[in-house]
XYZ file of C-alpha atoms in Angstrom:
375
model
C 59.205 -42.467 26.301
C 58.746 -39.475 28.583
C 61.431 -36.809 28.879
C 61.580 -33.797 31.211
C 64.015 -31.075 30.080
C 65.098 -28.055 32.134
C 66.803 -25.029 30.534
C 66.942 -21.645 32.222
C 68.346 -19.253 29.610
C 67.927 -18.136 25.988
C 70.918 -20.208 24.841
C 69.498 -23.256 26.609
C 66.199 -22.703 24.820
C 68.013 -22.732 21.456
C 70.032 -25.871 22.162
C 67.071 -27.526 23.844
C 64.872 -26.940 20.804
C 67.379 -28.601 18.475
C 67.796 -31.479 20.914
C 64.013 -31.959 21.080
C 63.763 -32.169 17.293
C 66.528 -34.767 17.176
C 64.950 -36.786 19.999
C 61.624 -36.802 18.182
C 63.374 -37.893 14.973
C 64.511 -40.998 16.869
C 61.515 -41.427 19.168
C 58.470 -40.154 17.304
C 56.133 -40.935 20.195
C 58.295 -39.093 22.730
C 56.364 -37.067 25.290
C 58.441 -34.061 26.349
C 57.743 -31.595 29.118
C 60.115 -28.668 29.626
C 61.265 -25.534 31.349
C 62.668 -23.320 28.610
C 61.267 -20.937 26.043
C 59.359 -20.375 22.832
C 61.830 -22.362 20.720
C 61.515 -25.495 22.829
C 57.751 -25.187 22.774
C 57.766 -24.762 18.984
C 59.937 -27.886 18.691
C 57.153 -29.929 20.254
C 57.573 -29.840 24.030
C 54.945 -28.827 26.563
C 56.285 -25.644 28.175
C 55.853 -25.565 31.949
C 57.733 -22.357 32.805
C 59.486 -19.757 30.637
C 63.155 -18.949 31.226
C 62.388 -15.226 31.478
C 60.833 -16.025 34.874
C 64.022 -17.775 36.002
C 66.774 -15.356 34.977
C 68.590 -14.275 38.122
C 72.352 -13.767 37.852
C 74.913 -12.614 40.388
C 75.192 -13.294 44.123
C 73.251 -10.239 45.264
C 70.465 -10.792 42.729
C 70.051 -14.455 43.702
C 69.763 -13.557 47.389
C 67.218 -10.844 46.600
C 65.070 -13.332 44.674
C 65.622 -16.351 46.919
C 61.944 -16.824 47.761
C 61.004 -16.964 44.078
C 63.814 -19.433 43.356
C 62.740 -21.709 46.211
C 59.123 -21.606 45.044
C 60.275 -22.554 41.546
C 62.260 -25.479 42.946
C 59.268 -26.773 44.889
C 56.989 -26.409 41.891
C 59.494 -28.186 39.645
C 59.753 -31.166 41.997
C 55.960 -31.459 42.215
C 55.661 -31.292 38.434
C 58.283 -34.003 37.948
C 56.568 -36.276 40.451
C 53.276 -35.821 38.621
C 54.765 -36.353 35.147
C 56.965 -39.350 36.128
C 59.483 -39.028 33.253
C 61.654 -41.918 32.090
C 64.554 -39.480 31.900
C 65.391 -35.993 33.154
C 67.632 -33.851 30.923
C 69.385 -30.753 32.269
C 70.823 -28.030 30.025
C 73.468 -25.891 31.787
C 71.753 -23.598 34.421
C 73.602 -25.345 37.273
C 72.440 -23.437 40.349
C 68.904 -24.688 39.770
C 69.508 -27.873 37.813
C 71.984 -29.523 40.174
C 69.593 -29.043 43.075
C 66.811 -30.688 41.095
C 69.133 -33.463 39.896
C 70.326 -34.268 43.420
C 66.718 -34.512 44.612
C 65.622 -36.497 41.531
C 68.387 -39.069 41.969
C 67.304 -39.695 45.565
C 63.719 -40.032 44.296
C 64.804 -42.771 41.892
C 64.761 -40.787 38.622
C 67.499 -41.011 35.983
C 69.488 -37.886 35.066
C 71.360 -36.793 31.932
C 73.213 -33.478 31.732
C 73.658 -31.894 28.296
C 76.036 -28.911 28.291
C 78.066 -29.211 31.450
C 78.003 -26.562 34.163
C 81.190 -24.507 34.014
C 82.662 -26.259 37.035
C 86.119 -25.841 35.517
C 85.717 -22.083 36.071
C 84.405 -22.027 39.609
C 82.622 -24.136 42.228
C 84.677 -27.177 41.217
C 83.293 -29.000 44.248
C 80.038 -29.285 42.280
C 81.712 -32.200 40.486
C 81.034 -34.263 43.618
C 77.309 -33.657 43.157
C 77.590 -34.395 39.439
C 79.333 -37.725 40.106
C 76.614 -38.874 42.502
C 73.519 -37.360 40.835
C 74.176 -37.398 37.073
C 74.033 -40.761 35.314
C 75.343 -39.423 31.997
C 77.204 -36.205 31.169
C 77.388 -34.873 27.584
C 79.979 -32.088 27.170
C 80.347 -29.579 24.327
C 83.820 -28.099 24.944
C 86.920 -30.143 24.035
C 88.878 -29.308 27.187
C 86.052 -30.615 29.393
C 87.115 -34.180 28.574
C 90.458 -33.641 30.302
C 88.843 -31.757 33.163
C 86.462 -34.591 34.047
C 89.156 -37.205 33.458
C 91.050 -35.582 36.304
C 88.036 -36.334 38.480
C 87.821 -39.936 37.188
C 84.349 -39.268 35.814
C 83.678 -40.492 32.256
C 81.855 -38.042 29.965
C 80.960 -37.936 26.263
C 82.085 -35.106 23.962
C 79.378 -34.425 21.372
C 80.767 -31.255 19.758
C 79.376 -27.752 20.178
C 75.763 -27.255 19.043
C 76.396 -23.659 17.959
C 78.822 -24.806 15.276
C 76.090 -26.689 13.404
C 73.403 -24.044 14.028
C 75.490 -21.174 12.692
C 76.970 -23.100 9.783
C 73.469 -23.978 8.577
C 72.316 -20.370 9.023
C 75.239 -19.063 6.972
C 74.569 -21.566 4.207
C 70.861 -20.688 4.116
C 71.684 -16.964 3.949
C 74.788 -17.048 1.755
C 73.555 -14.136 -0.358
C 73.623 -11.696 2.588
C 76.506 -9.227 2.277
C 78.655 -7.711 5.015
C 77.807 -4.038 5.703
C 81.076 -2.169 6.438
C 79.163 0.556 8.281
C 77.136 -1.651 10.628
C 78.144 -2.419 14.223
C 76.263 -4.960 16.350
C 75.494 -4.363 20.024
C 74.685 -7.533 21.976
C 74.003 -6.451 25.573
C 72.661 -9.771 26.899
C 69.351 -11.482 27.538
C 68.554 -10.511 31.137
C 67.140 -7.116 32.087
C 69.653 -6.553 34.872
C 72.677 -7.160 32.632
C 71.195 -5.056 29.829
C 70.776 -2.140 32.237
C 74.416 -2.444 33.297
C 76.022 -2.868 29.882
C 73.877 -1.277 27.195
C 74.254 2.354 28.397
C 78.048 1.997 28.268
C 77.890 0.391 24.831
C 75.651 3.185 23.584
C 78.058 5.816 24.890
C 80.521 5.005 22.082
C 78.071 5.770 19.286
C 78.666 9.567 19.115
C 82.335 8.805 18.325
C 81.254 6.913 15.193
C 78.618 9.156 13.548
C 79.077 7.546 10.117
C 78.183 4.092 11.430
C 74.854 2.476 12.159
C 74.588 0.590 15.459
C 72.046 -2.206 15.813
C 70.957 -3.504 19.216
C 69.915 -7.151 19.085
C 67.040 -7.217 21.551
C 66.602 -10.178 23.863
C 63.611 -12.476 23.362
C 61.026 -11.954 26.041
C 62.131 -8.371 26.834
C 59.619 -5.744 25.715
C 60.272 -2.758 23.435
C 59.187 -0.443 26.256
C 62.164 -1.602 28.304
C 64.657 -0.511 25.614
C 62.995 2.722 24.510
C 64.265 5.077 27.265
C 67.790 3.651 26.981
C 67.968 4.372 23.244
C 66.166 7.729 23.096
C 69.269 9.960 22.915
C 71.166 8.031 20.239
C 70.108 8.846 16.649
C 72.398 6.369 14.862
C 71.088 3.371 16.814
C 68.246 1.064 15.861
C 66.995 -2.200 17.264
C 65.951 -5.562 15.936
C 64.022 -8.424 17.502
C 64.654 -12.147 17.015
C 67.280 -11.336 14.390
C 70.653 -11.557 16.147
C 72.068 -13.876 13.502
C 70.832 -11.628 10.700
C 72.684 -8.728 12.321
C 75.876 -10.765 12.772
C 75.766 -11.817 9.109
C 76.097 -8.130 8.183
C 78.113 -6.604 11.043
C 81.624 -5.280 10.534
C 82.338 -5.400 14.284
C 80.480 -6.070 17.535
C 80.348 -5.146 21.206
C 79.234 -8.305 22.982
C 78.348 -9.147 26.542
C 80.240 -12.097 27.994
C 78.482 -15.423 27.516
C 77.339 -17.589 24.628
C 77.023 -14.543 22.348
C 80.823 -14.169 22.268
C 81.097 -17.599 20.665
C 78.213 -16.937 18.260
C 79.882 -13.712 17.123
C 83.174 -15.513 16.540
C 81.521 -18.291 14.526
C 80.042 -15.596 12.275
C 83.558 -14.215 11.821
C 82.783 -10.792 13.307
C 85.675 -9.070 15.158
C 84.421 -8.289 18.654
C 85.212 -6.792 22.030
C 83.844 -8.717 25.005
C 82.102 -6.639 27.688
C 81.282 -7.390 31.287
C 79.942 -5.112 34.000
C 77.900 -6.343 36.936
C 76.806 -5.548 40.438
C 79.960 -4.421 42.276
C 79.554 -6.787 45.223
C 78.726 -9.747 42.963
C 81.771 -8.952 40.839
C 84.136 -8.777 43.807
C 82.873 -12.111 45.114
C 83.131 -13.729 41.692
C 86.650 -12.391 41.167
C 87.776 -14.226 44.299
C 86.118 -17.495 43.293
C 86.525 -17.806 39.512
C 89.663 -19.680 38.496
C 89.840 -19.190 34.724
C 92.089 -16.718 32.898
C 89.367 -15.419 30.573
C 85.641 -14.674 30.672
C 84.818 -15.287 27.004
C 84.313 -18.750 25.552
C 86.392 -17.767 22.536
C 89.500 -17.165 24.628
C 88.827 -20.097 26.953
C 88.511 -22.624 24.144
C 91.565 -21.309 22.305
C 93.460 -20.918 25.604
C 94.826 -17.548 24.565
C 93.673 -13.945 24.200
C 91.934 -13.930 20.816
C 89.483 -11.093 21.562
C 89.811 -8.164 23.946
C 87.942 -8.437 27.251
C 86.856 -5.247 29.032
C 85.715 -6.166 32.526
C 83.938 -4.060 35.175
C 85.722 -0.663 35.506
C 87.709 -1.327 32.313
C 84.420 -1.434 30.438
C 84.163 2.316 29.919
C 83.574 4.650 27.004
C 87.234 5.469 26.373
C 88.378 1.837 26.244
C 85.447 0.748 24.108
C 86.020 3.540 21.604
C 89.708 2.669 21.299
C 89.083 -1.038 20.846
C 86.294 -0.463 18.349
C 88.627 1.768 16.294
C 91.133 -1.089 16.234
C 88.488 -3.560 15.118
C 87.278 -1.280 12.337
C 90.484 0.245 11.013
C 93.474 -1.956 11.914
C 93.455 -4.564 9.144
C 96.337 -6.575 10.565
C 94.496 -6.782 13.895
C 91.269 -7.864 12.167
C 93.087 -10.514 10.143
C 94.695 -11.972 13.247
C 91.305 -12.260 14.976
C 89.503 -13.816 12.017
C 92.368 -16.266 11.494
C 91.981 -17.411 15.095
C 88.234 -17.695 14.521
C 88.901 -20.171 11.685
C 90.921 -22.377 14.031
C 88.175 -22.138 16.652
C 85.524 -23.213 14.152
C 87.535 -26.252 13.075
C 88.058 -27.280 16.692
C 84.356 -27.137 17.528
C 83.288 -28.984 14.392
C 85.494 -31.970 15.156
C 82.788 -33.456 17.353
C 80.241 -33.557 14.518
C 76.554 -32.633 14.819
C 76.143 -32.049 18.549
C 72.342 -32.095 18.718
C 72.113 -35.344 16.756
C 74.886 -37.033 18.739
C 73.409 -35.917 22.060
C 69.915 -37.108 21.080
C 71.289 -40.463 19.976
C 73.047 -40.967 23.309
C 69.993 -39.833 25.246
C 67.468 -42.021 23.408
C 69.805 -45.039 23.536
C 70.276 -44.522 27.253
C 66.542 -44.108 27.888
C 65.848 -47.231 25.823
C 68.379 -49.207 27.837
C 66.680 -48.118 31.049
C 63.302 -49.274 29.761
C 64.823 -52.600 28.658
C 66.261 -53.190 32.132
C 62.924 -52.558 33.827
C 60.961 -54.804 31.431
C 63.412 -57.716 31.242
C 62.136 -60.625 33.393
């Protein structure tokens, strides 16, 4: 069968690659075309466009790059028409994916969404589009079941794919020891968010001269981009394609809001969550976003597990104070890591997410083929 998968971010590339492997394990002759990254391509898909060419976040940034986004949409539609997939699979990235899905449904294609858009946080009216355009929704957060039930829209909970990915990584690298003098800096995967957050993160390093700080560089972002940002900080080094290796060793972490907050928690590393964006985009988002927290850790646990420093609160003084707590307050550390254990158990209840999602997707695609071939 022919599958067309669209992911627009680094995390989508990771989850998409594992999904592709599981699809191919069940459908060895599967032909897969994708928007994603190097991992999805390595898993066996034909890469049409890399996510680094799609990464626009924030209201102002989207408006500034509207022509590029519209060109990408037109190109995507043309490519789908030419490929004629049996099934389209969307991985998060809702601003782009829901537009494609709405068009594809009207064109007669079948749509599956893996990793729901965060409609429970904002733009809840997108559920109306989901109900009409998406034939099957596979969710990875436990509370999303109740959210969609409220909308009378049946979804399948497959567990969180990061739980299996990180558990396997920890087992494969069990000999790696924690370094009590190493602090991870995870400033994000997009250039614009790195420019906003990394300089503030780096500003804490002079207050901890006995520690080594390691910046986990984003895939697809060149060394030349980081070099001028890091030049004045002697106790900082960088690493490429080794975020998990850093988290295996880190004693604490400063992490940009997003998937990385959950990854850090699943590695058991006490963290402070950081967010700083374009001022206008932030003010608009603050009016629209409905959730109490910005980190997945706190959202899933429905309580403040890790400190969130947002916009003006993300400053040198606050970061230094919180990092001191993470490093030196043992009771505070124990409380966080205890909550992490509960989080891990909750996310593992769904089983192997990639395998379950692939099974549902291949079964659904097979049923569609059966319907079209039955006399």
